[in-house]
Coordinates of C-alpha atoms in Angstrom, one line a residue:
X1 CA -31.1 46.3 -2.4
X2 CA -29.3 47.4 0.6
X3 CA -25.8 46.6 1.3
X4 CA -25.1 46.0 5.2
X5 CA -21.8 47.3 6.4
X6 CA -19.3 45.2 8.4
X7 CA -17.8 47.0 10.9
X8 CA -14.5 45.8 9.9
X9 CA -11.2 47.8 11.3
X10 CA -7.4 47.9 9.4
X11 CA -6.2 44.5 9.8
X12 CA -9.0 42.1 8.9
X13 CA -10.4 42.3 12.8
X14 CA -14.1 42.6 12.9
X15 CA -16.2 43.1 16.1
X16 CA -18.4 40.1 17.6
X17 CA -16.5 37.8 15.0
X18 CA -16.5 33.8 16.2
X19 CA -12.8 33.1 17.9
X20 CA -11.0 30.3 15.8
X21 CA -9.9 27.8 17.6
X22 CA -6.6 26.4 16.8
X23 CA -6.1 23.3 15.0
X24 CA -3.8 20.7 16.1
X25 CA -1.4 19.5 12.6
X26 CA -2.3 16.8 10.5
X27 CA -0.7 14.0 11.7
X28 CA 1.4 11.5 9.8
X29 CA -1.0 9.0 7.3
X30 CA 1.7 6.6 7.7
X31 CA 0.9 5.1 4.6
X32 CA 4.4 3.8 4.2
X33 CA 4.3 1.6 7.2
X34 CA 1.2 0.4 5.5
X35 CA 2.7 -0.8 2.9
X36 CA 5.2 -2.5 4.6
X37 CA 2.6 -4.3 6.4
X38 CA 1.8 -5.1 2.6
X39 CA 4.8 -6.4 2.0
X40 CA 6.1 -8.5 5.1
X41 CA 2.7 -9.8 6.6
X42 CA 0.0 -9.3 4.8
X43 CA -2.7 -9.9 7.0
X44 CA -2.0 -6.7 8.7
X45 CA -2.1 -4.8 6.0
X46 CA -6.4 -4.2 5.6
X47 CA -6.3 -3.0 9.1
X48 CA -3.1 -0.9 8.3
X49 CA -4.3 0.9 5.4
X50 CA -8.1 1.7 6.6
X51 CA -6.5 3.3 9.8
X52 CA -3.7 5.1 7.4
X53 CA -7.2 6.2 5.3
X54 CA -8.9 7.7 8.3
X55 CA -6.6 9.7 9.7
X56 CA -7.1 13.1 7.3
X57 CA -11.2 12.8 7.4
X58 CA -10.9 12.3 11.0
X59 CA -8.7 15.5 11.4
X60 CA -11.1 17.8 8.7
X61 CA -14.1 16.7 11.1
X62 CA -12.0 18.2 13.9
X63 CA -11.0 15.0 15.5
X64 CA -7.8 15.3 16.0
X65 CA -7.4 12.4 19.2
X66 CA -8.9 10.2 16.6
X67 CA -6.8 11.1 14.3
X68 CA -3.7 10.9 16.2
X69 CA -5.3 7.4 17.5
X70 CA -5.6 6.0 13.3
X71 CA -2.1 7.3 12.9
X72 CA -0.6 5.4 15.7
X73 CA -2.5 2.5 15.0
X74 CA -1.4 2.5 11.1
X75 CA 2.3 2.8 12.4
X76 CA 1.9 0.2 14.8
X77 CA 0.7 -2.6 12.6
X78 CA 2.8 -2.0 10.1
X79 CA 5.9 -2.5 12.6
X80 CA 3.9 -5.6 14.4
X81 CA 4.0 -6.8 10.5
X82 CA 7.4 -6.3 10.3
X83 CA 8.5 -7.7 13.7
X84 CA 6.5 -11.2 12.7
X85 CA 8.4 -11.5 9.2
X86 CA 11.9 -11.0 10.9
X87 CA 10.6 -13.5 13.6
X88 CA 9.6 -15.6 11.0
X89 CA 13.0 -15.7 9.1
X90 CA 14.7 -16.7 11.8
X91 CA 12.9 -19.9 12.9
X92 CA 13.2 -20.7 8.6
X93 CA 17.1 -20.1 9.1
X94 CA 16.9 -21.7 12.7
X95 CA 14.9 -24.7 10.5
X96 CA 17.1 -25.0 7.6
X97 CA 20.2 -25.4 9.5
X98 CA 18.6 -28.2 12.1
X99 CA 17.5 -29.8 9.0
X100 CA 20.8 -29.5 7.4
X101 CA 23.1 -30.8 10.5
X102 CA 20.6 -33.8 10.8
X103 CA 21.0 -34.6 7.0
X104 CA 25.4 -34.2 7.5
X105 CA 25.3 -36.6 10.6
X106 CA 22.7 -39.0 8.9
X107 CA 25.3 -39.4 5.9
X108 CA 28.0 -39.9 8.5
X109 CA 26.4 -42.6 9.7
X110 CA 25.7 -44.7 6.5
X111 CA 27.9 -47.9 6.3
X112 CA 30.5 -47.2 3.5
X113 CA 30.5 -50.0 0.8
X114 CA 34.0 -49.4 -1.0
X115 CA 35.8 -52.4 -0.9
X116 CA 39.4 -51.0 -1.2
X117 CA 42.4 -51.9 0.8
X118 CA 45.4 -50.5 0.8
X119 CA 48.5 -53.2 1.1

């Protein structure tokens, strides 16, 4: 059994060695904004967590746009979610007090049936 020699110099640099490319970071998962998608509007939340899911196998295949893409997109529905359920409170509260000032002038209006005068 022979052993082949690597030509290796102080340092760790080797001759004809591949070149490493750079990788970009890991982007954010934003898993959190997930879950608030979870929590305010739910419907957003399936698309919110699979894109939060992809974003690190997308980065280890070397995808990185698509990675930043899944990341944006998690962090985007969960604020879309978030955005309808504050829009959503409002026309309740807007509701609630049309409902309420319709009920305090209907009650002004009723005929009052005391029969008390004062002499």
């Amino acid at each position: 059994m022979t052993h082949q020699v690597q030509n290796i110099r102080p340092g760790g640099f080797q001759y004809n060695a591949p070149v490493e490319q750079v990788r970009p970071a890991l982007p954010p998962q934003n898993t959190g904004w997930a879950v608030a998608a979870l929590i305010f509007f739910w419907p957003l939340a399936f698309s919110a967590f699979s894109h939060s899911a992809k974003v690190y196998p997308l980065w280890a295949m070397g995808d990185s746009a698509g990675a930043q893409a899944a990341s944006d997109s998690a962090r985007r529905l969960g604020r879309i979610a978030l955005l309808v359920w504050a829009v959503l409170v409002v026309l309740i509260v807007v509701l609630y007090v049309a409902i309420f000032a319709a009920a305090m002038s209907a009650v002004n209006d009723l005929p009052t049936y005391s029969d008390y005068s004062y002499r």
